Amino acid sequence: MGGAVVDEGPTGIKAVSVFFKELIREFGIGYSDTAWISSILLAMLYGTGPLCSVCVNRFGCRPVMLAGGLLASLGMVSASFCGSIIQLYLTTGVITGLGLALNFQPSLIMLNRYFNKRRPMANGLAAAGSPVFLCALSPLGQLLQDHYGWRGGFLILGGLLLNCCVCAALMRPLEAPKPGSRPGPQRPSRRLLDLSVFRDRGFVIYAVAASIMVLGLFVPPVFVVSYAKDLGVPDTQAAFLLTILGFIDIFARPTAGFITGLKKVRPYSVYLFSFAMFFNGFTDLTGSTASDYGGLVVFCIFFGISYGMVGALQFEVLMAIVGTHKFSSAIGLVLLLEAVAVLIGPPSGGKLLDATHVYQYVFLLAGAEVVTSSFVLVLGNFFCIGRRPKAAAEEEEHHKPPPDADVRVDSREVEHFLKAEPEKNGEVVHTPETSV
């Protein structure tokens, strides 16, 4: 169940997009105005990254996720009573966005703490929780809108978000080694936010590429339902497109995680991630030619495959670049940088749609942005990271944990959940400052 909160922000955004047509009619606004709901929600999800890092390092993952679940629910329930689009920006965008952020980031950090050798597969399986819920939330959102209107739909979705608190309760913290237990590597002093990651060229290149990628990554799912409705497709069939996308995504994420975890593939995970980004952007470009419901179905199938690959690999690659020691700070800083791009992406697509009334241009713009990000990552990795000074490579090798540490951690991952004796579980915790 804990995996269901991974990548839940984008899932919630796709589900909320089902209500956009109804919001446009009720408030008399344009596509760009409704797109700001998604954009603000994503900006909160990404822009509060450093705040989430500090909270997790200070209080731990479980309390932060519990507070996030309550905030996410409060925002959606409050949104059902809104009388203007500005109020929706505050409730659905800011409050729910902050709540989802307080669930999203800790769930990723916990994965990094629990797993090491099988981490790519763990990331893929956990990330599959997002499309599982997308398959259910998209038709559910349309059903709620048909029977209760958008206000009743938001109210019920707010109640469903309280399940994030249940997921948070399962995030059992790892116990620190007790005195007299087997010695492990010395734990360095913990920082609430480690800015030294900016001295890592790999991190900088990743952050730049990821920021460009999110300009267009979330645009097609936001507009594909409205695109289908504009072609005259019935509302239920249009919402089913997100279900198709999510169903394909369910299998794409664990498959990508399994492939990345293979011994011969894992060293090249950055290049595999670059291919996933290129595949996603190319799908957007070709999807712009869709002129009927069948074409949009084909687009959603390939978009689900490529989006699933990106979802499974994006944070695994970041973990591989910065390591366990700095991941909790690195992910917060990356999400902050991406927040700026998120604020530009969907609204710019909405503005383009308002000006041209042609959905194809929106998909072309999104595809060009994602393809560009893939070239930034692969070229930067090849010319900069691949030719790092020898001293830097030696320093990275020096900071790697001993080989037997991986074996100890991985062999006790399941035992951690099955045994109740915390003193035994403590033996596996030889990770650095990310353990609170």
CSV table of C-alpha atoms in Angstrom, one decimal:
chain,number,residue,atom,x,y,z
A,1,MET,CA,0.0,0.0,0.0
A,2,GLY,CA,2.9,2.3,0.7
A,3,GLY,CA,3.8,2.2,-3.0
A,4,ALA,CA,0.5,3.7,-3.9
A,5,VAL,CA,1.7,7.1,-2.7
A,6,VAL,CA,4.7,7.1,-4.9
A,7,ASP,CA,4.1,9.5,-7.8
A,8,GLU,CA,0.6,10.2,-6.5
A,9,GLY,CA,0.8,13.9,-7.3
A,10,PRO,CA,0.8,13.3,-11.1
A,11,THR,CA,-1.9,10.7,-10.7
A,12,GLY,CA,-4.1,13.1,-8.8
A,13,ILE,CA,-3.6,15.7,-11.5
A,14,LYS,CA,-4.7,13.4,-14.3
A,15,ALA,CA,-7.8,12.4,-12.3
A,16,VAL,CA,-8.7,16.0,-11.6
A,17,SER,CA,-8.4,16.9,-15.3
A,18,VAL,CA,-11.6,14.9,-15.9
A,19,PHE,CA,-13.5,17.8,-14.2
A,20,PHE,CA,-11.9,20.5,-16.4
A,21,LYS,CA,-14.8,20.8,-18.9
A,22,GLU,CA,-17.3,21.2,-16.1
A,23,LEU,CA,-15.2,23.9,-14.4
A,24,ILE,CA,-14.9,25.8,-17.7
A,25,ARG,CA,-18.7,25.8,-18.1
A,26,GLU,CA,-19.5,26.8,-14.6
A,27,PHE,CA,-16.9,29.6,-14.1
A,28,GLY,CA,-16.8,30.8,-17.8
A,29,ILE,CA,-13.0,30.5,-18.1
A,30,GLY,CA,-10.6,29.2,-20.7
A,31,TYR,CA,-8.3,26.2,-20.9
A,32,SER,CA,-5.3,28.1,-19.6
A,33,ASP,CA,-7.2,29.1,-16.5
A,34,THR,CA,-8.1,25.5,-15.6
A,35,ALA,CA,-4.6,24.3,-16.5
A,36,TRP,CA,-3.4,26.6,-13.7
A,37,ILE,CA,-5.0,24.2,-11.2
A,38,SER,CA,-2.7,21.4,-12.4
A,39,SER,CA,0.3,23.7,-12.7
A,40,ILE,CA,-0.1,25.1,-9.1
A,41,LEU,CA,-0.6,21.6,-7.7
A,42,LEU,CA,2.5,20.3,-9.5
A,43,ALA,CA,4.4,23.4,-8.4
A,44,MET,CA,3.6,22.7,-4.8
A,45,LEU,CA,4.5,19.1,-5.3
A,46,TYR,CA,7.9,20.0,-6.7
A,47,GLY,CA,8.6,23.4,-5.2
A,48,THR,CA,8.2,22.4,-1.6
A,49,GLY,CA,11.0,19.7,-2.1
A,50,PRO,CA,13.5,21.4,0.2
A,51,LEU,CA,10.9,21.9,2.9
A,52,CYS,CA,10.0,18.2,2.7
A,53,SER,CA,13.6,17.3,2.9
A,54,VAL,CA,14.1,19.3,6.1
A,55,CYS,CA,10.9,17.9,7.6
A,56,VAL,CA,11.9,14.3,6.9
A,57,ASN,CA,15.4,14.8,8.2
A,58,ARG,CA,14.0,16.5,11.3
A,59,PHE,CA,10.9,14.4,12.1
A,60,GLY,CA,11.1,11.3,10.0
A,61,CYS,CA,9.0,10.0,7.1
A,62,ARG,CA,5.9,8.6,9.0
A,63,PRO,CA,4.8,11.8,10.8
A,64,VAL,CA,5.4,13.9,7.7
A,65,MET,CA,3.3,11.6,5.6
A,66,LEU,CA,0.5,11.6,8.2
A,67,ALA,CA,0.3,15.4,8.1
A,68,GLY,CA,0.4,15.3,4.3
A,69,GLY,CA,-2.5,13.0,4.1
A,70,LEU,CA,-4.6,15.2,6.3
A,71,LEU,CA,-3.7,18.3,4.3
A,72,ALA,CA,-4.4,16.7,0.9
A,73,SER,CA,-7.8,15.6,2.1
A,74,LEU,CA,-8.6,19.0,3.6
A,75,GLY,CA,-7.7,20.8,0.3
A,76,MET,CA,-10.1,18.6,-1.8
A,77,VAL,CA,-12.9,18.8,0.7
A,78,SER,CA,-12.6,22.6,0.9
A,79,ALA,CA,-12.5,22.8,-2.9
A,80,SER,CA,-16.0,21.4,-3.1
A,81,PHE,CA,-17.3,24.6,-1.5
A,82,CYS,CA,-15.4,27.0,-3.7
A,83,GLY,CA,-17.2,29.8,-5.6
A,84,SER,CA,-14.4,31.0,-7.9
A,85,ILE,CA,-11.5,29.7,-9.8
A,86,ILE,CA,-9.1,31.6,-7.5
A,87,GLN,CA,-10.4,29.7,-4.5
A,88,LEU,CA,-9.8,26.4,-6.4
A,89,TYR,CA,-6.2,27.5,-7.0
A,90,LEU,CA,-5.8,27.9,-3.2
A,91,THR,CA,-7.5,24.7,-2.1
A,92,THR,CA,-6.9,22.2,-4.8
A,93,GLY,CA,-3.6,23.7,-5.9
A,94,VAL,CA,-1.8,25.0,-2.8
A,95,ILE,CA,-3.3,23.0,0.1
A,96,THR,CA,-3.8,19.6,-1.7
A,97,GLY,CA,-0.5,20.1,-3.5
A,98,LEU,CA,1.4,20.6,-0.2
A,99,GLY,CA,-0.3,17.6,1.3
A,100,LEU,CA,0.6,15.4,-1.7
A,101,ALA,CA,4.2,16.7,-1.6
A,102,LEU,CA,4.5,15.6,2.1
A,103,ASN,CA,3.5,12.1,1.0
A,104,PHE,CA,5.3,11.9,-2.3
A,105,GLN,CA,8.9,12.7,-1.3
A,106,PRO,CA,9.1,10.7,2.0
A,107,SER,CA,7.8,7.6,0.2
A,108,LEU,CA,10.7,7.9,-2.3
A,109,ILE,CA,13.2,8.4,0.6
A,110,MET,CA,11.9,5.3,2.4
A,111,LEU,CA,12.5,3.2,-0.7
A,112,ASN,CA,16.1,4.4,-0.8
A,113,ARG,CA,16.5,3.5,2.9
A,114,TYR,CA,15.0,0.0,2.7
A,115,PHE,CA,16.6,-1.2,-0.5
A,116,ASN,CA,20.0,-1.2,-2.1
A,117,LYS,CA,20.8,-4.1,-4.5
A,118,ARG,CA,17.2,-4.6,-5.6
A,119,ARG,CA,16.3,-0.9,-5.5
A,120,PRO,CA,15.5,-0.5,-9.3
A,121,MET,CA,12.9,-3.3,-9.0
A,122,ALA,CA,11.6,-1.8,-5.8
A,123,ASN,CA,11.2,1.6,-7.5
A,124,GLY,CA,9.4,0.1,-10.4
A,125,LEU,CA,7.0,-1.8,-8.3
A,126,ALA,CA,6.3,1.1,-6.0
A,127,ALA,CA,5.8,3.5,-8.9
A,128,ALA,CA,3.2,1.1,-10.3
A,129,GLY,CA,0.9,2.2,-7.6
A,130,SER,CA,0.3,5.4,-9.5
A,131,PRO,CA,-1.2,3.9,-12.7
A,132,VAL,CA,-3.2,1.3,-10.6
A,133,PHE,CA,-5.0,4.2,-8.9
A,134,LEU,CA,-5.2,6.2,-12.2
A,135,CYS,CA,-7.1,3.3,-13.8
A,136,ALA,CA,-9.6,3.5,-11.0
A,137,LEU,CA,-9.7,7.3,-10.4
A,138,SER,CA,-10.2,8.4,-14.0
A,139,PRO,CA,-13.5,6.5,-14.6
A,140,LEU,CA,-14.5,7.1,-11.0
A,141,GLY,CA,-14.0,10.8,-11.5
A,142,GLN,CA,-16.2,10.8,-14.5
A,143,LEU,CA,-18.8,8.7,-12.7
A,144,LEU,CA,-18.8,11.1,-9.7
A,145,GLN,CA,-19.1,14.1,-12.0
A,146,ASP,CA,-22.1,12.5,-13.8
A,147,HIS,CA,-24.0,11.7,-10.6
A,148,TYR,CA,-22.8,14.4,-8.1
A,149,GLY,CA,-21.3,17.1,-10.2
A,150,TRP,CA,-17.7,18.3,-9.8
A,151,ARG,CA,-18.4,19.5,-6.2
A,152,GLY,CA,-19.6,16.1,-5.0
A,153,GLY,CA,-16.7,14.5,-6.9
A,154,PHE,CA,-14.1,16.7,-5.2
A,155,LEU,CA,-15.7,16.0,-1.8
A,156,ILE,CA,-15.6,12.2,-2.3
A,157,LEU,CA,-12.0,12.4,-3.6
A,158,GLY,CA,-11.0,14.3,-0.5
A,159,GLY,CA,-12.3,11.5,1.6
A,160,LEU,CA,-10.4,8.9,-0.4
A,161,LEU,CA,-7.2,10.9,0.1
A,162,LEU,CA,-7.4,10.1,3.8
A,163,ASN,CA,-6.1,6.7,2.8
A,164,CYS,CA,-2.7,8.4,2.5
A,165,CYS,CA,-2.6,8.4,6.3
A,166,VAL,CA,-3.1,4.6,6.3
A,167,CYS,CA,-0.1,4.3,3.9
A,168,ALA,CA,1.9,6.5,6.2
A,169,ALA,CA,1.2,4.3,9.1
A,170,LEU,CA,3.0,1.4,7.3
A,171,MET,CA,6.2,3.4,6.9
A,172,ARG,CA,7.9,1.8,9.8
A,173,PRO,CA,11.2,3.6,10.6
A,174,LEU,CA,14.4,1.7,10.7
A,175,GLU,CA,16.0,1.4,14.1
A,176,ALA,CA,19.6,2.7,14.7
A,177,PRO,CA,22.2,0.1,15.7
A,178,LYS,CA,22.3,-0.5,19.4
A,179,PRO,CA,25.6,-0.4,21.4
A,180,GLY,CA,27.5,-3.6,21.1
A,181,SER,CA,26.0,-4.6,17.7
A,182,ARG,CA,28.2,-5.3,14.8
A,183,PRO,CA,30.2,-2.3,13.8
A,184,GLY,CA,29.3,-0.5,10.5
A,185,PRO,CA,30.7,2.5,8.7
A,186,GLN,CA,30.8,5.6,10.9
A,187,ARG,CA,27.6,7.7,10.4
A,188,PRO,CA,28.5,11.3,9.3
A,189,SER,CA,26.9,14.3,10.9
A,190,ARG,CA,23.4,14.9,9.5
A,191,ARG,CA,22.5,18.1,7.7
A,192,LEU,CA,18.9,19.1,7.3
A,193,LEU,CA,19.6,20.3,3.7
A,194,ASP,CA,22.9,19.4,2.0
A,195,LEU,CA,23.8,21.9,-0.7
A,196,SER,CA,27.1,20.3,-1.6
A,197,VAL,CA,25.2,18.2,-4.2
A,198,PHE,CA,25.6,21.2,-6.6
A,199,ARG,CA,29.3,20.5,-6.7
A,200,ASP,CA,28.5,17.1,-8.4
A,201,ARG,CA,28.4,17.6,-12.2
A,202,GLY,CA,26.2,14.6,-12.6
A,203,PHE,CA,23.6,16.1,-10.3
A,204,VAL,CA,23.7,19.5,-12.1
A,205,ILE,CA,23.2,17.8,-15.6
A,206,TYR,CA,20.4,15.7,-14.2
A,207,ALA,CA,18.6,18.7,-12.7
A,208,VAL,CA,18.8,20.7,-15.9
A,209,ALA,CA,17.5,17.8,-18.0
A,210,ALA,CA,14.7,16.9,-15.6
A,211,SER,CA,13.6,20.6,-15.5
A,212,ILE,CA,13.3,20.7,-19.3
A,213,MET,CA,11.5,17.4,-19.3
A,214,VAL,CA,8.7,18.4,-16.9
A,215,LEU,CA,7.9,21.4,-19.2
A,216,GLY,CA,6.2,18.9,-21.5
A,217,LEU,CA,5.9,15.6,-19.5
A,218,PHE,CA,2.6,16.3,-17.8
A,219,VAL,CA,0.9,18.3,-20.6
A,220,PRO,CA,-0.6,15.4,-22.8
A,221,PRO,CA,-2.3,13.6,-19.9
A,222,VAL,CA,-3.8,17.0,-18.8
A,223,PHE,CA,-5.3,17.7,-22.3
A,224,VAL,CA,-5.9,14.3,-23.8
A,225,VAL,CA,-9.4,13.9,-22.3
A,226,SER,CA,-10.5,17.4,-23.4
A,227,TYR,CA,-8.9,16.6,-26.8
A,228,ALA,CA,-11.2,13.5,-27.2
A,229,LYS,CA,-14.3,15.4,-26.1
A,230,ASP,CA,-13.5,18.1,-28.6
A,231,LEU,CA,-13.5,15.4,-31.3
A,232,GLY,CA,-17.0,14.5,-30.3
A,233,VAL,CA,-16.1,11.5,-28.2
A,234,PRO,CA,-18.7,10.8,-25.4
A,235,ASP,CA,-17.5,11.8,-21.9
A,236,THR,CA,-17.2,8.3,-20.5
A,237,GLN,CA,-15.1,7.1,-23.5
A,238,ALA,CA,-12.9,10.1,-23.3
A,239,ALA,CA,-12.2,9.5,-19.6
A,240,PHE,CA,-11.4,5.9,-20.5
A,241,LEU,CA,-8.3,7.1,-22.3
A,242,LEU,CA,-6.6,7.8,-19.0
A,243,THR,CA,-7.6,4.3,-17.8
A,244,ILE,CA,-5.9,2.8,-20.9
A,245,LEU,CA,-2.8,4.9,-20.2
A,246,GLY,CA,-2.8,3.9,-16.6
A,247,PHE,CA,-3.3,0.2,-17.4
A,248,ILE,CA,-0.3,0.1,-19.7
A,249,ASP,CA,1.7,2.1,-17.2
A,250,ILE,CA,1.1,-0.5,-14.5
A,251,PHE,CA,3.2,-3.1,-16.4
A,252,ALA,CA,5.7,-0.6,-17.9
A,253,ARG,CA,7.0,0.6,-14.5
A,254,PRO,CA,8.0,-2.8,-12.9
A,255,THR,CA,9.2,-4.1,-16.2
A,256,ALA,CA,11.5,-1.0,-16.6
A,257,GLY,CA,12.6,-1.5,-13.0
A,258,PHE,CA,13.4,-5.2,-13.5
A,259,ILE,CA,15.4,-4.4,-16.7
A,260,THR,CA,17.3,-1.6,-15.0
A,261,GLY,CA,18.2,-3.9,-12.1
A,262,LEU,CA,20.0,-6.4,-14.3
A,263,LYS,CA,23.7,-6.6,-13.6
A,264,LYS,CA,24.7,-5.7,-17.1
A,265,VAL,CA,22.2,-2.9,-17.5
A,266,ARG,CA,22.4,-1.1,-14.2
A,267,PRO,CA,25.7,0.7,-15.0
A,268,TYR,CA,23.9,2.3,-18.1
A,269,SER,CA,20.8,3.4,-16.3
A,270,VAL,CA,21.4,7.0,-17.2
A,271,TYR,CA,21.3,6.1,-20.9
A,272,LEU,CA,18.2,4.0,-20.5
A,273,PHE,CA,16.5,6.9,-18.8
A,274,SER,CA,17.6,9.2,-21.7
A,275,PHE,CA,16.0,6.7,-24.1
A,276,ALA,CA,12.8,6.7,-22.1
A,277,MET,CA,12.6,10.5,-22.3
A,278,PHE,CA,13.2,10.4,-26.0
A,279,PHE,CA,10.6,7.7,-26.5
A,280,ASN,CA,8.1,9.8,-24.5
A,281,GLY,CA,8.8,13.0,-26.5
A,282,PHE,CA,8.6,11.1,-29.8
A,283,THR,CA,5.2,9.6,-28.7
A,284,ASP,CA,3.9,13.2,-28.1
A,285,LEU,CA,5.1,14.3,-31.6
A,286,THR,CA,3.5,11.4,-33.4
A,287,GLY,CA,0.4,11.6,-31.2
A,288,SER,CA,-0.3,15.1,-32.6
A,289,THR,CA,-1.4,13.4,-35.8
A,290,ALA,CA,-4.3,11.6,-34.1
A,291,SER,CA,-7.6,12.6,-35.6
A,292,ASP,CA,-10.1,10.2,-34.1
A,293,TYR,CA,-10.7,8.1,-31.0
A,294,GLY,CA,-8.7,5.1,-32.3
A,295,GLY,CA,-5.7,7.3,-32.9
A,296,LEU,CA,-5.9,8.6,-29.3
A,297,VAL,CA,-6.1,5.1,-28.0
A,298,VAL,CA,-2.9,4.1,-29.8
A,299,PHE,CA,-1.2,7.3,-28.5
A,300,CYS,CA,-2.2,6.5,-24.9
A,301,ILE,CA,-0.8,2.9,-25.2
A,302,PHE,CA,2.6,4.2,-26.3
A,303,PHE,CA,2.5,7.1,-24.0
A,304,GLY,CA,1.7,4.7,-21.1
A,305,ILE,CA,4.8,2.6,-22.0
A,306,SER,CA,7.2,5.6,-22.2
A,307,TYR,CA,5.7,7.4,-19.2
A,308,GLY,CA,6.0,4.3,-17.2
A,309,MET,CA,9.7,4.0,-18.1
A,310,VAL,CA,10.3,7.6,-17.1
A,311,GLY,CA,8.4,7.1,-13.8
A,312,ALA,CA,10.3,4.0,-12.9
A,313,LEU,CA,13.8,5.4,-13.8
A,314,GLN,CA,13.8,9.1,-12.9
A,315,PHE,CA,14.5,8.8,-9.2
A,316,GLU,CA,16.4,5.6,-9.5
A,317,VAL,CA,18.9,7.4,-11.7
A,318,LEU,CA,19.1,10.3,-9.2
A,319,MET,CA,19.8,7.8,-6.4
A,320,ALA,CA,22.6,6.3,-8.5
A,321,ILE,CA,24.1,9.7,-9.3
A,322,VAL,CA,24.2,11.2,-5.7
A,323,GLY,CA,24.1,8.0,-3.6
A,324,THR,CA,22.2,7.2,-0.4
A,325,HIS,CA,24.2,9.8,1.7
A,326,LYS,CA,22.8,12.9,-0.1
A,327,PHE,CA,19.6,11.6,-1.7
A,328,SER,CA,17.1,13.1,0.8
A,329,SER,CA,18.6,16.6,0.1
A,330,ALA,CA,19.2,16.0,-3.6
A,331,ILE,CA,15.6,15.1,-4.4
A,332,GLY,CA,14.2,18.1,-2.6
A,333,LEU,CA,16.5,20.5,-4.5
A,334,VAL,CA,15.7,18.8,-7.9
A,335,LEU,CA,12.0,19.1,-7.2
A,336,LEU,CA,12.4,22.8,-6.4
A,337,LEU,CA,14.2,23.4,-9.7
A,338,GLU,CA,11.5,21.5,-11.6
A,339,ALA,CA,8.8,23.6,-9.9
A,340,VAL,CA,9.6,26.5,-12.1
A,341,ALA,CA,9.2,24.4,-15.3
A,342,VAL,CA,6.0,22.9,-13.9
A,343,LEU,CA,4.5,26.4,-13.5
A,344,ILE,CA,5.2,27.1,-17.2
A,345,GLY,CA,4.3,23.7,-18.8
A,346,PRO,CA,0.5,23.2,-18.6
A,347,PRO,CA,-0.4,26.9,-18.6
A,348,SER,CA,1.7,27.5,-21.7
A,349,GLY,CA,-0.1,24.6,-23.4
A,350,GLY,CA,-3.4,26.1,-22.4
A,351,LYS,CA,-2.4,29.5,-23.7
A,352,LEU,CA,-1.4,27.9,-27.0
A,353,LEU,CA,-4.7,26.1,-27.2
A,354,ASP,CA,-6.7,29.2,-26.4
A,355,ALA,CA,-4.9,31.1,-29.2
A,356,THR,CA,-5.0,28.4,-31.9
A,357,HIS,CA,-7.8,26.0,-30.8
A,358,VAL,CA,-5.6,23.2,-32.2
A,359,TYR,CA,-4.6,20.4,-29.9
A,360,GLN,CA,-1.9,19.2,-32.2
A,361,TYR,CA,0.2,22.2,-31.5
A,362,VAL,CA,0.0,21.5,-27.8
A,363,PHE,CA,1.3,17.9,-28.3
A,364,LEU,CA,4.0,19.1,-30.7
A,365,LEU,CA,5.3,21.6,-28.1
A,366,ALA,CA,5.3,19.1,-25.3
A,367,GLY,CA,7.1,16.5,-27.4
A,368,ALA,CA,9.8,18.9,-28.5
A,369,GLU,CA,10.5,19.8,-24.9
A,370,VAL,CA,10.8,16.2,-23.7
A,371,VAL,CA,13.0,15.2,-26.7
A,372,THR,CA,15.3,18.2,-25.9
A,373,SER,CA,15.7,17.0,-22.3
A,374,SER,CA,16.8,13.6,-23.5
A,375,PHE,CA,19.6,15.0,-25.6
A,376,VAL,CA,20.7,17.3,-22.7
A,377,LEU,CA,21.0,14.3,-20.4
A,378,VAL,CA,22.7,11.8,-22.8
A,379,LEU,CA,25.2,14.4,-24.2
A,380,GLY,CA,25.9,15.8,-20.8
A,381,ASN,CA,26.5,12.4,-19.4
A,382,PHE,CA,28.7,11.3,-22.3
A,383,PHE,CA,30.9,14.5,-22.5
A,384,CYS,CA,31.0,15.6,-18.8
A,385,ILE,CA,30.2,12.8,-16.4
A,386,GLY,CA,31.9,10.1,-18.6
A,387,ARG,CA,35.1,12.2,-18.6
A,388,ARG,CA,35.3,13.2,-15.0
A,389,PRO,CA,38.8,13.8,-13.5
A,390,LYS,CA,40.4,10.7,-12.1
A,391,ALA,CA,40.5,12.2,-8.6
A,392,ALA,CA,36.7,12.6,-8.6
A,393,ALA,CA,36.2,9.0,-9.6
A,394,GLU,CA,38.6,7.8,-6.9
A,395,GLU,CA,36.7,10.0,-4.3
A,396,GLU,CA,33.4,8.4,-5.3
A,397,GLU,CA,34.9,4.9,-5.0
A,398,HIS,CA,36.2,5.8,-1.6
A,399,HIS,CA,32.7,6.7,-0.3
A,400,LYS,CA,31.1,3.5,-1.6
A,401,PRO,CA,30.0,1.1,1.2
A,402,PRO,CA,31.9,-2.2,1.5
A,403,PRO,CA,30.6,-4.9,-0.7
A,404,ASP,CA,29.3,-7.0,2.2
A,405,ALA,CA,27.1,-4.1,3.3
A,406,ASP,CA,24.9,-4.5,0.3
A,407,VAL,CA,24.5,-8.2,1.1
A,408,ARG,CA,23.5,-7.5,4.7
A,409,VAL,CA,21.0,-4.9,3.8
A,410,ASP,CA,19.4,-6.8,1.0
A,411,SER,CA,19.1,-10.1,2.8
A,412,ARG,CA,17.2,-8.6,5.7
A,413,GLU,CA,14.8,-6.3,3.8
A,414,VAL,CA,11.9,-8.8,4.2
A,415,GLU,CA,13.0,-9.8,7.7
A,416,HIS,CA,12.6,-6.1,8.8
A,417,PHE,CA,8.8,-6.3,8.2
A,418,LEU,CA,8.3,-9.8,9.5
A,419,LYS,CA,10.2,-9.6,12.8
A,420,ALA,CA,9.1,-7.5,15.7
A,421,GLU,CA,12.5,-7.3,17.5
A,422,PRO,CA,13.9,-3.9,16.6
A,423,GLU,CA,17.3,-4.7,18.0
A,424,LYS,CA,17.7,-7.3,15.2
A,425,ASN,CA,16.4,-5.0,12.5
A,426,GLY,CA,19.0,-2.4,13.7
A,427,GLU,CA,21.8,-4.6,12.4
A,428,VAL,CA,20.9,-3.8,8.8
A,429,VAL,CA,21.0,-0.1,9.2
A,430,HIS,CA,24.4,1.0,8.0
A,431,THR,CA,23.1,3.8,5.8
A,432,PRO,CA,24.3,7.3,6.4
A,433,GLU,CA,22.4,10.5,7.3
A,434,THR,CA,19.2,9.6,5.5
A,435,SER,CA,18.2,7.4,8.5
A,436,VAL,CA,16.4,9.7,11.0
